[in-house]
Short mmCIF file of C-alpha atoms in Angstrom, two decimals:
data_model
loop_
_atom_site.label_atom_id
_atom_site.label_comp_id
_atom_site.label_asym_id
_atom_site.label_seq_id
_atom_site.Cartn_x
_atom_site.Cartn_y
_atom_site.Cartn_z
CA MET A 96 70.52 -24.07 -15.18
CA ARG A 97 71.25 -20.49 -15.97
CA LYS A 98 68.54 -17.68 -15.28
CA SER A 99 67.71 -17.05 -19.16
CA SER A 100 67.11 -20.86 -19.55
CA TRP A 101 64.80 -20.71 -16.55
CA ILE A 102 63.03 -17.64 -17.90
CA LEU A 103 62.66 -19.10 -21.47
CA THR A 104 61.38 -22.61 -20.23
CA GLY A 105 58.88 -20.69 -18.00
CA SER A 106 57.61 -18.49 -21.28
CA ALA A 107 57.16 -21.94 -23.14
CA VAL A 108 55.14 -23.53 -20.32
CA VAL A 109 53.13 -20.16 -19.99
CA LEU A 110 52.53 -20.05 -23.94
CA VAL A 111 51.47 -23.82 -23.96
CA ALA A 112 48.87 -23.16 -21.12
CA ALA A 113 47.73 -20.17 -22.77
CA SER A 114 47.01 -21.99 -26.28
CA ALA A 115 44.82 -24.72 -24.03
CA VAL A 116 43.07 -22.07 -22.17
CA THR A 117 42.28 -20.35 -25.68
CA ARG A 118 41.11 -23.37 -27.20
CA PHE A 119 39.51 -25.33 -24.24
CA THR A 120 38.10 -22.39 -22.10
CA LEU A 121 37.91 -19.21 -23.97
CA TYR A 122 36.68 -20.57 -27.36
CA PRO A 123 33.77 -22.44 -25.96
CA ASP A 124 32.75 -19.58 -23.74
CA LEU A 125 32.54 -16.89 -26.74
CA HIS A 126 31.27 -19.91 -29.13
CA ARG A 127 27.73 -19.66 -27.99
CA ILE A 128 25.03 -17.13 -28.14
CA PRO A 129 26.24 -13.61 -27.04
CA SER A 130 24.57 -12.53 -23.71
CA ASP A 131 23.70 -8.89 -25.80
CA ALA A 132 22.59 -10.58 -28.98
CA ASP A 133 19.85 -8.48 -30.75
CA THR A 134 19.13 -8.63 -34.59
CA THR A 135 16.38 -8.04 -36.69
CA PHE A 136 15.77 -9.82 -39.95
CA HIS A 137 13.67 -8.06 -42.71
CA TYR A 138 11.29 -9.82 -45.11
CA ARG A 139 9.23 -8.60 -47.97
CA GLY A 140 5.98 -10.07 -49.55
CA THR A 141 2.33 -10.09 -49.59
CA ALA A 142 -0.68 -10.36 -47.30
CA SER A 143 -4.53 -11.01 -47.73
CA LEU A 144 -6.18 -10.04 -44.68
CA LEU A 145 -9.91 -9.26 -43.41
CA ASN A 146 -10.80 -5.63 -43.88
CA ALA A 147 -12.76 -5.12 -40.83
CA PRO A 148 -14.30 -1.77 -41.73
CA ALA A 149 -15.71 -3.00 -44.95
CA LEU A 150 -16.82 -6.25 -43.16
CA GLN A 151 -18.95 -4.16 -40.83
CA ALA A 152 -20.26 -1.88 -43.46
CA GLY A 153 -21.66 -5.19 -45.46
CA ASP A 154 -19.11 -4.41 -48.31
CA SER A 155 -18.45 -7.63 -49.66
CA ALA A 156 -16.46 -6.43 -52.66
CA HIS A 157 -13.75 -5.07 -50.48
CA ALA A 158 -14.07 -7.40 -47.35
CA PHE A 159 -10.73 -8.75 -48.09
CA LEU A 160 -7.48 -6.77 -48.62
CA ARG A 161 -5.83 -8.69 -51.28
CA ASP A 162 -2.27 -9.15 -52.14
CA LEU A 163 -1.22 -6.35 -49.83
CA PRO A 164 2.84 -5.41 -50.19
CA VAL A 165 4.22 -6.11 -46.59
CA THR A 166 7.15 -6.03 -44.70
CA LEU A 167 7.52 -8.61 -41.87
CA ASP A 168 10.43 -7.37 -39.12
CA TRP A 169 11.38 -10.40 -37.01
CA ARG A 170 13.68 -9.42 -34.02
CA VAL A 171 15.25 -11.80 -31.84
CA ALA A 172 16.85 -10.47 -28.85
CA VAL A 173 18.61 -12.03 -25.64
CA LYS A 174 16.82 -10.60 -22.39
CA ASP A 175 18.95 -12.77 -20.03
CA THR A 176 21.53 -15.30 -19.87
CA SER A 177 21.76 -18.24 -17.06
CA GLY A 178 24.74 -20.66 -17.84
CA GLU A 179 24.18 -22.50 -20.94
CA THR A 180 20.61 -21.09 -21.07
CA ALA A 181 19.39 -17.88 -22.91
CA VAL A 182 15.95 -16.32 -22.49
CA VAL A 183 15.20 -14.83 -25.67
CA LEU A 184 12.70 -12.26 -27.14
CA ASP A 185 11.16 -13.25 -30.25
CA ARG A 186 8.61 -10.55 -31.87
CA ALA A 187 7.66 -10.12 -35.28
CA VAL A 188 5.53 -7.34 -36.80
CA LEU A 189 3.93 -7.31 -39.96
CA ARG A 190 3.40 -3.69 -41.62
CA SER A 191 2.06 -2.48 -44.88
CA ARG A 192 4.02 -0.59 -47.35
CA ASP A 193 3.27 2.58 -45.77
CA GLY A 194 4.60 1.72 -42.03
CA LYS A 195 1.10 0.79 -40.80
CA GLN A 196 1.07 -2.16 -38.41
CA LEU A 197 -1.00 -4.84 -39.59
CA ASN A 198 -0.33 -7.86 -37.06
CA ALA A 199 2.36 -8.75 -34.42
CA ALA A 200 3.31 -11.62 -32.41
CA ARG A 201 5.53 -11.82 -29.31
CA HIS A 202 6.93 -14.84 -27.62
CA THR A 203 9.71 -15.73 -25.16
CA TRP A 204 11.62 -18.91 -24.90
CA ALA A 205 14.31 -20.44 -23.15
CA VAL A 206 16.97 -21.97 -25.32
CA ASP A 207 20.59 -23.66 -24.98
CA ARG A 208 22.97 -21.09 -26.12
CA ARG A 209 24.74 -23.67 -28.70
CA THR A 210 22.16 -26.08 -29.72
CA LEU A 211 19.27 -23.67 -29.58
CA ALA A 212 17.00 -26.50 -28.45
CA GLU A 213 14.72 -26.03 -25.25
CA ARG A 214 15.97 -25.65 -21.88
CA PRO A 215 14.26 -25.56 -18.36
CA ALA A 216 12.66 -21.76 -18.38
CA PRO A 217 14.36 -19.64 -15.34
CA ALA A 218 12.05 -18.88 -12.74
CA GLY A 219 10.13 -15.57 -13.46
CA SER A 220 11.58 -15.41 -17.12
CA GLY A 221 7.95 -15.85 -18.57
CA ALA A 222 9.41 -18.25 -21.11
CA GLU A 223 6.94 -20.31 -22.83
CA ARG A 224 7.04 -23.99 -22.89
CA HIS A 225 8.23 -25.51 -25.97
CA THR A 226 10.56 -28.66 -27.57
CA GLY A 227 13.06 -28.67 -30.38
CA LEU A 228 14.07 -25.67 -31.95
CA VAL A 229 12.36 -22.22 -32.43
CA ILE A 230 14.13 -19.48 -33.34
CA SER A 231 16.95 -20.77 -35.29
CA TRP A 232 19.48 -23.74 -35.97
CA PRO A 233 22.26 -25.02 -33.93
CA LEU A 234 25.54 -23.04 -33.89
CA GLU A 235 27.20 -26.38 -35.74
CA PRO A 236 24.23 -27.34 -37.92
CA GLU A 237 24.58 -30.91 -39.37
CA LYS A 238 23.11 -32.31 -42.62
CA ARG A 239 19.96 -33.97 -40.64
CA ASP A 240 16.43 -33.55 -39.66
CA TYR A 241 15.67 -31.48 -36.56
CA ARG A 242 12.33 -30.85 -34.92
CA PHE A 243 10.94 -27.54 -34.90
CA TRP A 244 8.30 -25.68 -32.76
CA ASP A 245 5.31 -24.20 -34.68
CA THR A 246 3.99 -21.30 -32.71
CA GLY A 247 0.59 -21.48 -34.79
CA ILE A 248 -0.45 -25.25 -33.68
CA ARG A 249 2.03 -25.13 -30.77
CA LYS A 250 3.47 -28.54 -31.56
CA ALA A 251 7.30 -29.74 -32.78
CA VAL A 252 7.01 -30.73 -36.35
CA PRO A 253 10.06 -32.09 -38.83
CA ALA A 254 12.69 -29.81 -40.00
CA ARG A 255 13.83 -31.65 -42.94
CA TYR A 256 16.84 -31.27 -44.47
CA MET A 257 16.80 -30.64 -48.06
CA GLY A 258 20.53 -30.11 -49.33
CA GLN A 259 23.39 -27.98 -49.85
CA GLU A 260 23.31 -24.19 -51.63
CA SER A 261 24.86 -21.06 -51.82
CA VAL A 262 23.78 -17.93 -50.37
CA GLU A 263 25.54 -14.73 -50.96
CA GLY A 264 28.87 -16.88 -51.87
CA ARG A 265 28.51 -19.11 -48.42
CA ASP A 266 27.66 -22.24 -48.00
CA ALA A 267 23.97 -23.00 -46.63
CA TYR A 268 22.09 -25.98 -45.53
CA ARG A 269 18.38 -25.81 -46.66
CA TYR A 270 15.74 -27.00 -44.32
CA THR A 271 11.93 -27.14 -44.86
CA VAL A 272 9.30 -27.08 -42.12
CA ASP A 273 5.71 -27.83 -42.72
CA ALA A 274 2.83 -27.59 -39.98
CA THR A 275 -1.09 -27.65 -40.19
CA GLY A 276 -3.21 -28.22 -37.53
CA PRO A 277 -5.87 -26.48 -35.34
CA LEU A 278 -4.87 -22.98 -34.40
CA ALA A 279 -3.63 -23.10 -30.76
CA ASP A 280 -1.60 -19.93 -30.04
CA PRO A 281 -3.59 -17.89 -27.38
CA ALA A 282 -3.03 -14.40 -28.43
CA THR A 283 -3.74 -15.23 -31.97
CA LEU A 284 -7.14 -17.32 -30.51
CA LYS A 285 -7.78 -14.43 -28.33
CA ALA A 286 -8.13 -11.79 -31.23
CA LEU A 287 -10.30 -13.51 -33.45
CA PRO A 288 -14.10 -13.88 -33.08
CA ALA A 289 -15.42 -17.06 -31.54
CA ALA A 290 -18.76 -16.65 -33.91
CA LEU A 291 -19.95 -14.51 -36.22
CA PRO A 292 -23.38 -13.51 -37.78
CA ARG A 293 -24.40 -15.68 -40.62
CA SER A 294 -25.04 -12.68 -42.61
CA ALA A 295 -21.18 -11.58 -41.96
CA VAL A 296 -20.20 -15.15 -43.03
CA THR A 297 -22.24 -14.85 -46.16
CA VAL A 298 -20.72 -11.46 -47.04
CA LEU A 299 -17.22 -12.96 -46.42
CA ALA A 300 -17.87 -15.96 -48.43
CA ALA A 301 -19.25 -13.92 -51.42
CA ALA A 302 -15.70 -11.87 -51.59
CA LEU A 303 -14.10 -15.05 -52.22
CA PRO A 304 -13.07 -16.38 -55.76
CA ALA A 305 -15.74 -18.46 -57.14
CA ASP A 306 -13.86 -21.79 -56.70
CA ARG A 307 -13.20 -21.18 -53.11
CA ARG A 308 -16.59 -19.94 -51.86
CA PRO A 309 -18.56 -22.39 -49.69
CA ASP A 310 -21.53 -24.07 -51.34
CA LYS A 311 -24.81 -21.95 -50.97
CA VAL A 312 -26.89 -24.68 -49.80
CA VAL A 313 -24.37 -24.97 -46.65
CA LEU A 314 -24.18 -21.59 -46.05
CA ALA A 315 -27.93 -21.18 -45.91
CA ALA A 316 -28.25 -24.03 -43.33
CA LEU A 317 -25.65 -22.32 -40.80
CA PRO A 318 -27.27 -20.92 -37.69
CA GLU A 319 -27.81 -17.57 -36.84
CA ALA A 320 -24.63 -17.17 -35.03
CA VAL A 321 -22.06 -19.54 -36.85
CA PRO A 322 -19.50 -20.95 -34.35
CA LEU A 323 -15.96 -20.68 -35.68
CA THR A 324 -12.78 -22.69 -35.13
CA TYR A 325 -9.42 -21.83 -36.98
CA THR A 326 -6.79 -23.94 -38.46
CA SER A 327 -3.05 -23.01 -38.92
CA THR A 328 -0.77 -23.90 -41.78
CA THR A 329 3.02 -22.77 -42.02
CA ALA A 330 5.34 -23.67 -44.71
CA ARG A 331 8.82 -22.23 -44.19
CA THR A 332 12.24 -22.72 -45.75
CA GLY A 333 15.51 -21.75 -44.05
CA TRP A 334 18.87 -21.16 -45.56
CA VAL A 335 21.25 -21.79 -42.58
CA ASP A 336 25.08 -21.32 -42.66
CA ALA A 337 26.95 -24.38 -42.89
CA ASP A 338 29.90 -22.94 -40.71
CA THR A 339 28.29 -20.61 -38.05
CA GLY A 340 24.68 -21.83 -38.02
CA LEU A 341 23.40 -18.50 -38.46
CA ALA A 342 20.19 -18.00 -40.76
CA LEU A 343 21.11 -16.50 -43.71
CA ASN A 344 17.60 -16.09 -45.69
CA GLY A 345 14.26 -17.44 -44.98
CA SER A 346 10.65 -17.68 -46.64
CA LEU A 347 7.19 -18.03 -44.85
CA HIS A 348 4.02 -18.95 -45.83
CA GLN A 349 1.22 -18.75 -43.41
CA THR A 350 -2.21 -18.91 -43.32
CA VAL A 351 -5.13 -19.14 -40.90
CA LEU A 352 -8.53 -20.37 -42.00
CA ALA A 353 -11.87 -20.06 -40.37
CA ARG A 354 -14.06 -23.08 -40.49
CA THR A 355 -17.45 -24.34 -38.88
CA GLN A 356 -18.84 -27.31 -37.77
CA THR A 357 -21.87 -28.93 -39.77
CA PRO A 358 -23.90 -32.01 -39.75
CA ASP A 359 -21.91 -33.12 -42.43
CA GLY A 360 -18.68 -32.56 -40.94
CA PRO A 361 -16.26 -29.29 -41.02
CA VAL A 362 -16.62 -26.79 -43.40
CA ALA A 363 -14.00 -24.20 -44.63
CA LEU A 364 -15.78 -20.68 -44.79
CA PHE A 365 -12.70 -18.17 -45.13
CA PRO A 366 -9.31 -17.32 -44.49
CA VAL A 367 -8.27 -15.02 -42.07
CA THR A 368 -4.91 -14.40 -42.93
CA ASP A 369 -2.49 -15.30 -45.85
CA VAL A 370 1.00 -13.90 -45.49
CA THR A 371 3.62 -14.98 -47.94
CA VAL A 372 7.48 -13.35 -47.28
CA LYS A 373 11.23 -13.75 -48.02
CA GLY A 374 13.98 -12.50 -46.89
CA ALA A 375 14.85 -8.92 -48.33
CA PRO A 376 17.79 -8.91 -50.00
CA ALA A 377 19.84 -6.39 -47.93
CA SER A 378 19.15 -8.45 -44.53
CA VAL A 379 20.56 -11.61 -46.56
CA ARG A 380 23.64 -9.81 -47.47
CA LYS A 381 24.00 -8.42 -43.91
CA GLN A 382 23.74 -11.99 -42.67
CA ALA A 383 26.03 -13.29 -44.81
CA GLN A 384 28.62 -10.72 -43.73
CA GLY A 385 27.88 -11.52 -40.13
CA ALA A 386 28.45 -15.19 -41.00
CA SER A 387 31.87 -14.51 -42.29
CA THR A 388 33.01 -12.34 -39.45
CA ALA A 389 31.82 -14.84 -36.96
CA GLN A 390 33.57 -17.97 -38.85
CA ARG A 391 36.70 -15.66 -38.88
CA ALA A 392 36.48 -14.77 -35.07
CA TRP A 393 35.71 -18.68 -34.20
CA TRP A 394 38.67 -19.98 -36.23
CA TRP A 395 41.35 -17.77 -34.65
CA LEU A 396 39.96 -18.71 -31.10
CA SER A 397 39.88 -22.32 -31.84
CA THR A 398 42.47 -22.91 -34.29
CA GLY A 399 44.66 -19.83 -34.96
CA VAL A 400 45.43 -18.35 -31.67
CA PRO A 401 46.10 -22.06 -30.15
CA LEU A 402 48.25 -22.88 -33.22
CA GLY A 403 50.05 -19.72 -33.00
CA LEU A 404 50.78 -20.02 -29.21
CA LEU A 405 52.18 -23.72 -29.71
CA ALA A 406 54.57 -22.54 -32.37
CA ALA A 407 55.79 -19.94 -30.13
CA ALA A 408 56.13 -22.19 -27.42
CA LEU A 409 58.41 -24.43 -29.67
CA LEU A 410 60.37 -21.66 -30.81
CA VAL A 411 60.98 -20.67 -27.21
CA THR A 412 61.86 -24.21 -26.42
CA ALA A 413 64.18 -24.55 -29.22
CA VAL A 414 65.87 -21.22 -28.12
CA ALA A 415 66.26 -22.34 -24.73
CA VAL A 416 67.73 -25.85 -25.79
CA GLY A 417 69.94 -24.17 -28.14
CA LEU A 418 71.57 -21.76 -25.48
CA ALA A 419 71.59 -24.74 -22.97
CA ARG A 420 73.86 -26.77 -25.76
CA ARG A 421 76.26 -23.66 -26.41
CA ARG A 422 76.92 -23.08 -22.62
CA ALA A 423 77.73 -26.81 -22.00
CA VAL A 424 80.02 -26.81 -25.23
CA ALA A 425 81.68 -23.63 -23.51
CA ASP A 426 82.10 -25.01 -20.11
CA ASN A 427 83.38 -28.25 -21.19
CA GLY A 428 86.01 -27.06 -23.95
CA PRO A 429 88.48 -25.13 -21.34
CA ALA A 430 88.54 -28.00 -19.07
CA GLY A 431 89.50 -30.59 -21.64
CA ASP A 432 92.30 -28.43 -23.00
CA GLY A 433 93.85 -28.11 -19.48
CA GLY A 434 93.85 -31.84 -18.90
CA SER A 435 95.45 -32.22 -22.28
CA ALA A 436 98.60 -30.10 -21.23
CA GLY A 437 98.88 -31.63 -17.79
CA ASP A 438 99.42 -35.05 -19.84
CA GLU A 439 102.03 -33.61 -21.74
CA ARG A 440 103.95 -32.21 -19.01
CA GLU A 441 104.08 -35.57 -16.90
CA GLY A 442 105.03 -37.29 -19.79
CA ALA A 443 108.14 -35.00 -20.58
CA ALA A 444 109.36 -35.11 -16.79
CA THR A 445 109.53 -38.72 -16.37
CA PRO A 446 112.36 -39.32 -18.98
CA ALA A 447 114.26 -36.88 -16.81
CA ALA A 448 113.89 -38.84 -13.74
#
């Protein structure tokens, strides 16, 4: 085999190997949460909160701040990675329209870099225990129900698949999550009073709409120091990109309600927080653009580049085969012509003998 044929054959082998490496090594390595991922999604909506200064002053008319315009900034950032595990910071900050911080929550999770389900927490990471999804959906979401961790009650609840819709021109799966139960988030519980004077409870009850106030007889029978427990109720909807698993949009309605136990059973007293928000249009557009970019990049790595390398390998192989055949014809042609001339000379000499 000529040197050029060896070079072409070797090039074809290299191209096939490069195709396999791109599809089965490079693509899986990149098709997961990047080690430097850091995104912030912005929500807008309203919130009703206790007004501590008014409560302390006994001003029942202003004990609640109702329907305040608010923003909720939700940041998800990878702090560290170890193999298929990502340690992720999950921080949400609720602010008033003028930028004043009203509330904040911070968590750290250990999740799988592809499925985003729970993973064993690396030593020293500080990641909280959880089960199921907690920050988003898998990179390859399916039309089925999942389990989603609710931070308020610290339990996994169903995330139900509700159908397919369009968000900013992209196909999205819609999931809903509903969770209710005793408030169990340690940070939130620490910030709430374990008891309040009956006078303060009466002031707060008086500030509620008439149809939501506790019965006056029940209030009058409460002890001087009213022990409190809290329930958390969360209703969230997520619109998830069907091709990349990126969250395109979301809505959240979360309430924390103060309750107390009476001889006749638990009694709801007053809401502590009531927040309703949905994705800001600019953030939704940005997420959709990011999903389009990610889809193109992953298509090139999983399909475009591997197929292109295979096509190049076939072309090089075809050229090598074509050159080999041309050389074979060129090498065999002169030998055949010489043989025919020899036969003619022998035939001409025989009669002369």
